[in-house]
CSV table of C-alpha atoms and ligand atoms in Angstrom, one decimal:
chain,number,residue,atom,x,y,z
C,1,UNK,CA,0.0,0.0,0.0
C,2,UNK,CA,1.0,4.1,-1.0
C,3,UNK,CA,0.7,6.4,1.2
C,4,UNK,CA,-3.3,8.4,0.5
C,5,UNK,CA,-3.3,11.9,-0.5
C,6,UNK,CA,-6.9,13.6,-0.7
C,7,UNK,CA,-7.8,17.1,-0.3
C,8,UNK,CA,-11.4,18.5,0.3
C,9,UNK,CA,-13.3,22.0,1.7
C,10,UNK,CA,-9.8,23.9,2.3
C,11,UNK,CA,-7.8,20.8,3.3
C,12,UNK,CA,-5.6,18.2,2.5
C,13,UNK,CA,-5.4,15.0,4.8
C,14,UNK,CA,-1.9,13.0,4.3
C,15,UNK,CA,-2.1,9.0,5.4
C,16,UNK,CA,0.0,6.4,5.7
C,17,UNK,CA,-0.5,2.7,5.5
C,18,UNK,CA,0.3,2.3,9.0
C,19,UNK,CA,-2.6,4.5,9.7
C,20,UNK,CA,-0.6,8.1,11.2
C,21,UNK,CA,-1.8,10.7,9.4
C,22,UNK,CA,-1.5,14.5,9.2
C,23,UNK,CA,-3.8,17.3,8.3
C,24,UNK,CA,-3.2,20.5,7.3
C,25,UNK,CA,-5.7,23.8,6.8
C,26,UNK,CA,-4.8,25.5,4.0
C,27,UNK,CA,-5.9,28.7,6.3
C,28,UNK,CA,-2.6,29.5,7.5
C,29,UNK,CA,-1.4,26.3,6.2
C,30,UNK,CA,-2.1,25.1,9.7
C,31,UNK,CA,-1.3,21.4,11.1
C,32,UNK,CA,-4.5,20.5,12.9
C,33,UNK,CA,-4.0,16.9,13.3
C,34,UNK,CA,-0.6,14.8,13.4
C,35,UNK,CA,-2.0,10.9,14.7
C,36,UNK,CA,0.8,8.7,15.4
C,37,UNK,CA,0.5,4.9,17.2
C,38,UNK,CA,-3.2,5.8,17.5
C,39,UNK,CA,-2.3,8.8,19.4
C,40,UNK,CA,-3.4,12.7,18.6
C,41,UNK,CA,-0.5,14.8,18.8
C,42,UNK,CA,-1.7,18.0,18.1
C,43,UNK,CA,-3.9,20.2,20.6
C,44,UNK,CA,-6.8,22.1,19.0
C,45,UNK,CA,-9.5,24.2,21.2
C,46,UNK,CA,-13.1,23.2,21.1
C,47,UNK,CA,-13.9,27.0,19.9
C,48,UNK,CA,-11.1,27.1,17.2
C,49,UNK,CA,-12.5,28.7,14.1
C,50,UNK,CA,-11.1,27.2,11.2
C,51,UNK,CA,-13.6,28.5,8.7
C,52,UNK,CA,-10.8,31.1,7.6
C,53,UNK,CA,-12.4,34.0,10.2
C,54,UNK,CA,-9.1,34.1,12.7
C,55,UNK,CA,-6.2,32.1,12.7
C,56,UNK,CA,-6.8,29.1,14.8
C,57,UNK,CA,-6.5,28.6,18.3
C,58,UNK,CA,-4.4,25.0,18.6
C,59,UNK,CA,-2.6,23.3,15.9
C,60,UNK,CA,0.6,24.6,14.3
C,61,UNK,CA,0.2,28.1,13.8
C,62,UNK,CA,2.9,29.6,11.4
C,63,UNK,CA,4.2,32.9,13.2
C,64,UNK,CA,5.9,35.1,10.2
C,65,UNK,CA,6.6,38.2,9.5
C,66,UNK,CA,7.2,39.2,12.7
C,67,UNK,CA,6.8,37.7,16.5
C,68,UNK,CA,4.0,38.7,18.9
C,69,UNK,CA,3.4,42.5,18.1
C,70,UNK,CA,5.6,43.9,16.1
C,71,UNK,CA,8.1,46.6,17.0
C,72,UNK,CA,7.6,50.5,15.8
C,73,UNK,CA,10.1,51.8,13.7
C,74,UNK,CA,10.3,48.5,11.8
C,75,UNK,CA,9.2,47.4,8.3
C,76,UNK,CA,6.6,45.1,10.3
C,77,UNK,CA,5.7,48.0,12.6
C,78,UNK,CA,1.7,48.2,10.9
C,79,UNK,CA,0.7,44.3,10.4
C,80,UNK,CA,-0.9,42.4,12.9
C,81,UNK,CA,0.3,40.4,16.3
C,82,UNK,CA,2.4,37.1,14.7
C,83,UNK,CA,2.4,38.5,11.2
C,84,UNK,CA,0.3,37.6,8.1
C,85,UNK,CA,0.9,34.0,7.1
C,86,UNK,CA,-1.5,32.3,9.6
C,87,UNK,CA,-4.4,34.3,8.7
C,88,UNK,CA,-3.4,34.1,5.1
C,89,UNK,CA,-5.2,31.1,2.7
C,90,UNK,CA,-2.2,29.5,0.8
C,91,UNK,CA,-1.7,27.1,-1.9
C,92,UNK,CA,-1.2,23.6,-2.3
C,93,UNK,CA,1.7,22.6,-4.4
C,94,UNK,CA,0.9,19.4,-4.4
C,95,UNK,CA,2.6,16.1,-2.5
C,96,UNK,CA,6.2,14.1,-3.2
C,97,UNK,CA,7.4,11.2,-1.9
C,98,UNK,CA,10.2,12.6,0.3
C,99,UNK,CA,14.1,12.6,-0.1
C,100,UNK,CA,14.8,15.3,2.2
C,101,UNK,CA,15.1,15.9,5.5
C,102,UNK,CA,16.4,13.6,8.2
C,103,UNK,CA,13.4,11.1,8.5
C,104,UNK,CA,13.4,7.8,7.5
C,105,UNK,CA,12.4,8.2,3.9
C,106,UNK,CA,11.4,7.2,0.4
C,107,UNK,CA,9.1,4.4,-1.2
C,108,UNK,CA,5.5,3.8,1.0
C,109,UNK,CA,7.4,5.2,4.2
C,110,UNK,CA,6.7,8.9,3.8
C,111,UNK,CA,5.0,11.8,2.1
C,112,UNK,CA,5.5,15.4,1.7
C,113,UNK,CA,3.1,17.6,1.2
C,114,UNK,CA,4.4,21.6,0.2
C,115,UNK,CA,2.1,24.8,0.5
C,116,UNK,CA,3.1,28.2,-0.9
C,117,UNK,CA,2.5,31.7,-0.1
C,118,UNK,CA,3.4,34.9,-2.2
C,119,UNK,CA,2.7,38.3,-2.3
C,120,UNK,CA,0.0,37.4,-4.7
C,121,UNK,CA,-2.3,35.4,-2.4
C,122,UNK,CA,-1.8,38.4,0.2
C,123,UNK,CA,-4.9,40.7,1.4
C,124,UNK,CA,-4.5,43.9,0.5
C,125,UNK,CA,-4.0,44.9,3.9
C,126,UNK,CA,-1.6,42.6,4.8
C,127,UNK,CA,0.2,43.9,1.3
C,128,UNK,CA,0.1,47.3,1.8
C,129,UNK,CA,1.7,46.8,6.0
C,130,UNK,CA,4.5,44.2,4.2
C,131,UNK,CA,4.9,45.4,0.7
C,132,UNK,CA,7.8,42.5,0.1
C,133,UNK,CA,7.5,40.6,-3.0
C,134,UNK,CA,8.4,37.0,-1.3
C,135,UNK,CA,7.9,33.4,-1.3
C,136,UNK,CA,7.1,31.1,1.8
C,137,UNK,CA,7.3,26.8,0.5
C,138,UNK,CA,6.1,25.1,3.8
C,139,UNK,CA,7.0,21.6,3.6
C,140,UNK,CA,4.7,19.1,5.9
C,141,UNK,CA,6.7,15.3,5.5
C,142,UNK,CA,4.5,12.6,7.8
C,143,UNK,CA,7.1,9.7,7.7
C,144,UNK,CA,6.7,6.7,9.8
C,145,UNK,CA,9.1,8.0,12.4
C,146,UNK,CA,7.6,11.5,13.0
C,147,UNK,CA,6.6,14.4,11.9
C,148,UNK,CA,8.5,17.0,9.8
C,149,UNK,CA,7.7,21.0,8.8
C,150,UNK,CA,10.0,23.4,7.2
C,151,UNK,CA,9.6,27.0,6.5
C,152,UNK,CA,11.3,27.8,3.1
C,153,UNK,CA,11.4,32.1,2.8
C,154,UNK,CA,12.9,33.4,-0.5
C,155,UNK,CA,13.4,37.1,-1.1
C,156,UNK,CA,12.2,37.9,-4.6
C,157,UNK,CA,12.5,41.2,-4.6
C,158,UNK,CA,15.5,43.5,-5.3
C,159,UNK,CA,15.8,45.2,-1.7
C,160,UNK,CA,16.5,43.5,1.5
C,161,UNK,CA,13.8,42.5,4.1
C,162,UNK,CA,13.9,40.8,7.7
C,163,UNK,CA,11.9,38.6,9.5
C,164,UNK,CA,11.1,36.4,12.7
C,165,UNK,CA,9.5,32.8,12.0
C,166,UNK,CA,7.8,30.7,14.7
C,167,UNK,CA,5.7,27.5,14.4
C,168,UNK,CA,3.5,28.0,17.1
C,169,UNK,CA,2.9,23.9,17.9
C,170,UNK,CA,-0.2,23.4,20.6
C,171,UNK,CA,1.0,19.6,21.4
C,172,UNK,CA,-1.7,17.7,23.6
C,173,UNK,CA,-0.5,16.0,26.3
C,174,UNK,CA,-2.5,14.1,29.0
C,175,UNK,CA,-1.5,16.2,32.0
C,176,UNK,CA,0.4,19.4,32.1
C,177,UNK,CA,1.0,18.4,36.3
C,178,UNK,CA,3.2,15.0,34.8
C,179,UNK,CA,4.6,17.2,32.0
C,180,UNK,CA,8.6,18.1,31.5
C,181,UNK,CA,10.0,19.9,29.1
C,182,UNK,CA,14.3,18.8,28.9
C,183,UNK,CA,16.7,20.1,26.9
C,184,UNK,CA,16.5,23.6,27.5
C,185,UNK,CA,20.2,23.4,29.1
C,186,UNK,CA,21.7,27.0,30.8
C,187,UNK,CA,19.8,29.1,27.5
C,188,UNK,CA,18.9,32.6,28.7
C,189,UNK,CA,15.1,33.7,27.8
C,190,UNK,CA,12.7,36.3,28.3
C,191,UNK,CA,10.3,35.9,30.7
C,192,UNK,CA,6.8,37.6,28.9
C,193,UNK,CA,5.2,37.0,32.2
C,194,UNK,CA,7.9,38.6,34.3
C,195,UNK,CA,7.7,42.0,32.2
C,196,UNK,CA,10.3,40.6,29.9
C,197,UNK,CA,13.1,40.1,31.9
C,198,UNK,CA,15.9,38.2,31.3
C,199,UNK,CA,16.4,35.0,32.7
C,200,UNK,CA,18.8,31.6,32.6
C,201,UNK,CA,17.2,28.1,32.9
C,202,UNK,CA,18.8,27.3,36.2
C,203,UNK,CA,17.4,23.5,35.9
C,204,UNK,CA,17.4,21.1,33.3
C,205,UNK,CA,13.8,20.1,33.7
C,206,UNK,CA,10.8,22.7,33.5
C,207,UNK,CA,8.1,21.9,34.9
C,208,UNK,CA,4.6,23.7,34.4
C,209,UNK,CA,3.3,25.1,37.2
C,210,UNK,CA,1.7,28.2,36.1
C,211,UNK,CA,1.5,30.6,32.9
C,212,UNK,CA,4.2,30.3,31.1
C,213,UNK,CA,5.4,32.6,28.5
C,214,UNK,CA,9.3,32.2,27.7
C,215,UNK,CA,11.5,32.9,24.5
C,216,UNK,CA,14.7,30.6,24.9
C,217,UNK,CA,17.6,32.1,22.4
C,218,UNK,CA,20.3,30.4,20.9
C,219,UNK,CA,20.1,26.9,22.3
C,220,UNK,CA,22.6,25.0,21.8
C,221,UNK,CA,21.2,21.7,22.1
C,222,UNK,CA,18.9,20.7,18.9
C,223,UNK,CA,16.5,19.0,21.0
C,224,UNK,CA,14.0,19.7,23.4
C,225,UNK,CA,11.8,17.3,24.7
C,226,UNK,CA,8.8,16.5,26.2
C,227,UNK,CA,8.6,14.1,28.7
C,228,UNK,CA,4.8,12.4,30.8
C,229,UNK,CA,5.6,10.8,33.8
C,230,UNK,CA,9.4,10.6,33.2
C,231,UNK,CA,9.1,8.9,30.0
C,232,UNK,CA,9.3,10.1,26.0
C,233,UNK,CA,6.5,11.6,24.4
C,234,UNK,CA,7.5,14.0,22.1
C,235,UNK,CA,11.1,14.8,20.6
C,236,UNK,CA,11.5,18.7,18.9
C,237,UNK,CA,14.3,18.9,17.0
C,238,UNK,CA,15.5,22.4,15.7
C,239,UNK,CA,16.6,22.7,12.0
C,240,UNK,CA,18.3,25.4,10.9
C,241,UNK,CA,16.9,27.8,13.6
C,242,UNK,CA,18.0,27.7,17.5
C,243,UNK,CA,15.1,29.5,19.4
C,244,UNK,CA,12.0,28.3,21.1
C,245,UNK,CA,9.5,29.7,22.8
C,246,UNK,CA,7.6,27.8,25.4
C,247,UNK,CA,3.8,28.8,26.0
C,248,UNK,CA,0.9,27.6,28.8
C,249,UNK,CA,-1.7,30.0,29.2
C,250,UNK,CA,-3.1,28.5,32.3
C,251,UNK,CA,-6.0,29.2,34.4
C,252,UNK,CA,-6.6,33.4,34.0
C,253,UNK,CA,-5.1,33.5,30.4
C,254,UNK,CA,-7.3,30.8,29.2
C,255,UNK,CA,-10.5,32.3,30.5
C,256,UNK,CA,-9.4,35.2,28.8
C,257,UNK,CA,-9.3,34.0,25.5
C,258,UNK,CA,-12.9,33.8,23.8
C,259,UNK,CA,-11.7,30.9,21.5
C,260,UNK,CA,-10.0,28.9,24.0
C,261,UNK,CA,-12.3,26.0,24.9
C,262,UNK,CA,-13.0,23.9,27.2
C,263,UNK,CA,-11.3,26.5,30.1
C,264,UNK,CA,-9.2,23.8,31.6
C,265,UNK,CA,-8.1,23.0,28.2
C,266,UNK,CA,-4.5,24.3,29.5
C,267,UNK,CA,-4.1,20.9,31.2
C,268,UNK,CA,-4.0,19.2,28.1
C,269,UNK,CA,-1.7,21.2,26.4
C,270,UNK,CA,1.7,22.8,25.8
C,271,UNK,CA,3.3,24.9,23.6
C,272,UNK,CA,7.0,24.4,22.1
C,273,UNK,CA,7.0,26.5,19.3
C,274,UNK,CA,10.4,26.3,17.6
C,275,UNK,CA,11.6,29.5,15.8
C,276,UNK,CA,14.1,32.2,14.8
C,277,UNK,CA,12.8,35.1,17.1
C,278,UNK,CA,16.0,36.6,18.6
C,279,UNK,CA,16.5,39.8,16.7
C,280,UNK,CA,15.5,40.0,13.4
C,281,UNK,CA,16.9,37.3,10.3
C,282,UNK,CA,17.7,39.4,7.2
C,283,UNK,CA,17.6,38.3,3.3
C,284,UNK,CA,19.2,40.6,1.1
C,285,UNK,CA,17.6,40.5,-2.7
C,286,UNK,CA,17.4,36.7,-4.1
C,287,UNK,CA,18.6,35.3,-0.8
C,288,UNK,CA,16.4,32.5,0.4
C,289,UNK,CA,16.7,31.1,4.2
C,290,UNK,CA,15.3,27.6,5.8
C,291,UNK,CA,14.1,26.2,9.2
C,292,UNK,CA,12.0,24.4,11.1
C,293,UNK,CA,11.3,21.0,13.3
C,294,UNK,CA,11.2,17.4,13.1
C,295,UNK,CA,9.5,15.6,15.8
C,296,UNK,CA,9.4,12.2,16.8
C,297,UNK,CA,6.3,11.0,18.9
C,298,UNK,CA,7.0,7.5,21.5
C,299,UNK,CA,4.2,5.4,22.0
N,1,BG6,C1,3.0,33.0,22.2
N,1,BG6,C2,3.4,34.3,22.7
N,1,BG6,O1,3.9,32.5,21.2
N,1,BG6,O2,1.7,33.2,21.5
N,1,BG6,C3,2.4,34.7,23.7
N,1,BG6,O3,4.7,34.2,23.3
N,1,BG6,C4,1.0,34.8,23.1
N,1,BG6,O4,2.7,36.0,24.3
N,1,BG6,C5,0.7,33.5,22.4
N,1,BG6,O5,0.0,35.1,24.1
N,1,BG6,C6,-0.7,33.4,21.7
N,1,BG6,O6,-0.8,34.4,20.8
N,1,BG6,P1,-2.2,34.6,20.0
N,1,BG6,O7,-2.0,35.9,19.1
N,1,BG6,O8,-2.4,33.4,19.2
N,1,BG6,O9,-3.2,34.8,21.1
């Protein structure tokens, strides 16, 4: 047996014979589902709209032009909190059987789907705040060892531009209180919740105890990981980029948040949302830049 391919209203659903599968909005060229083992990886609220109304509350969100609200006095300065591309409906360029990236791949094993985005499919607000003429290729790869997505950003225009890139993952887990996240090492962050404030991860192990809102910078290690009750459940492994932010809402946040449903939905989920958000990445004219994740999901 092949791997299936289908699309349908504004989606396109990815399986394997093994029965993981992925599936992917073109509205924001969001990740909504990612089974693996029988087992939903991917957190999406009860109250997400994915009707193409707001970007969606769970899934894998793509953050890009810019991170959280952009700076004044910068070429993002008038476009909206997390940028354009996850309220943006893209294109689908259509599925491969992968050779890339560093999954097991090839033959019935894997399958890659790609979805573009250029100044073309923009809203004319979103063009007239970022008048860039660009192209994002986001690469989705389900392979029977995990789960692969890569942001692809090629300047096509003849001046430079900069940018910040995020994938904004909502994994669900079963309990935040038996959650750890490893891996983080001695990185410094900003600590959103502490008034931005820089910090150094003191322990190895972060546990979730309350909201959580932290941008780790440079990391050296290329993995962070998510443990349950002391053992593997999800492996995120940095390509090409070396910052991560790490997001829990929890009890206040989540209440405040009209699409955020049920209210204790914090419990079952975390954000590890891998990224280059540390300053600004610049292209100059023709330049083209890649990053983004691979993660492996333990039964
Ligand atoms: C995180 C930010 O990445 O995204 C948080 O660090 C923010 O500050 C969160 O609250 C959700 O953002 P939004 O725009 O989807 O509500």
């Amino acid at each position: 047996p092949q791997p299936s391919v289908h699309s349908e209203q504004g989606r396109v659903i990815a399986s394997l014979p093994t029965g993981d599968s992925v599936e992917v909005l073109l509205y924001g060229a969001t990740v909504i589902s990612w089974k693996a083992n029988g087992r939903e990886n991917i957190w999406v609220s009860d109250a997400a709209k994915l009707d193409g109304s707001k970007p969606v509350r769970g899934g894998v969100p793509i953050v890009f032009p810019c991170f959280g609200p952009p700076p004044k006095n910068h070429a993002t300065s008038a476009l909206p909190q997390h940028g354009f591309a996850r309220n943006s409906t893209w294109v689908y360029l259509g599925k491969s059987s992968s050779e890339s990236g560093k999954l097991a791949s090839g033959g019935d094993d894997s399958v890659k789907l790609d979805f573009g985005l250029t100044s073309s499919e923009l809203s004319e607000d979103a063009k007239k705040a970022w008048g860039y003429d660009f192209s994002l290729v986001y690469s989705v790869t389900l392979a029977r060892d995990g789960l692969q997505t890569m942001l692809n950003v090629q300047n096509k225009g003849d001046k430079a531009l900069e940018f910040q890139m995020l994938l904004h993952t909502y994994f669900r887990i079963d309990d935040i209180s038996k959650v750890a996240i490893n891996g983080l090492g001695s990185a410094t962050y900003i600590d959103k919740v502490l008034n931005a404030t820089e910090h150094q991860q003191s322990t190895p192990s972060l546990q979730i105890t309350g909201e959580v809102d932290r941008v780790y910078a440079a990391i050296k290690q290329d993995t962070t990981s998510i443990t349950q009750d002391g053992k593997p459940r999800l492996d995120v492994t940095r390509d090409g980029i070396s910052d991560s932010v790490v997001w829990n809402p929890w009890i206040e946040k989540a209440k405040s948040m009209g699409d955020f449903e049920p209210k204790d939905g914090y419990k079952k989920m975390i954000c590890v949302e891998v990224g280059a958000v540390d300053g600004w990445t610049k292209l100059e004219a023709g330049e083209t830049f890649e990053g983004g994740m691979i993660v492996k999901s333990h039964a």
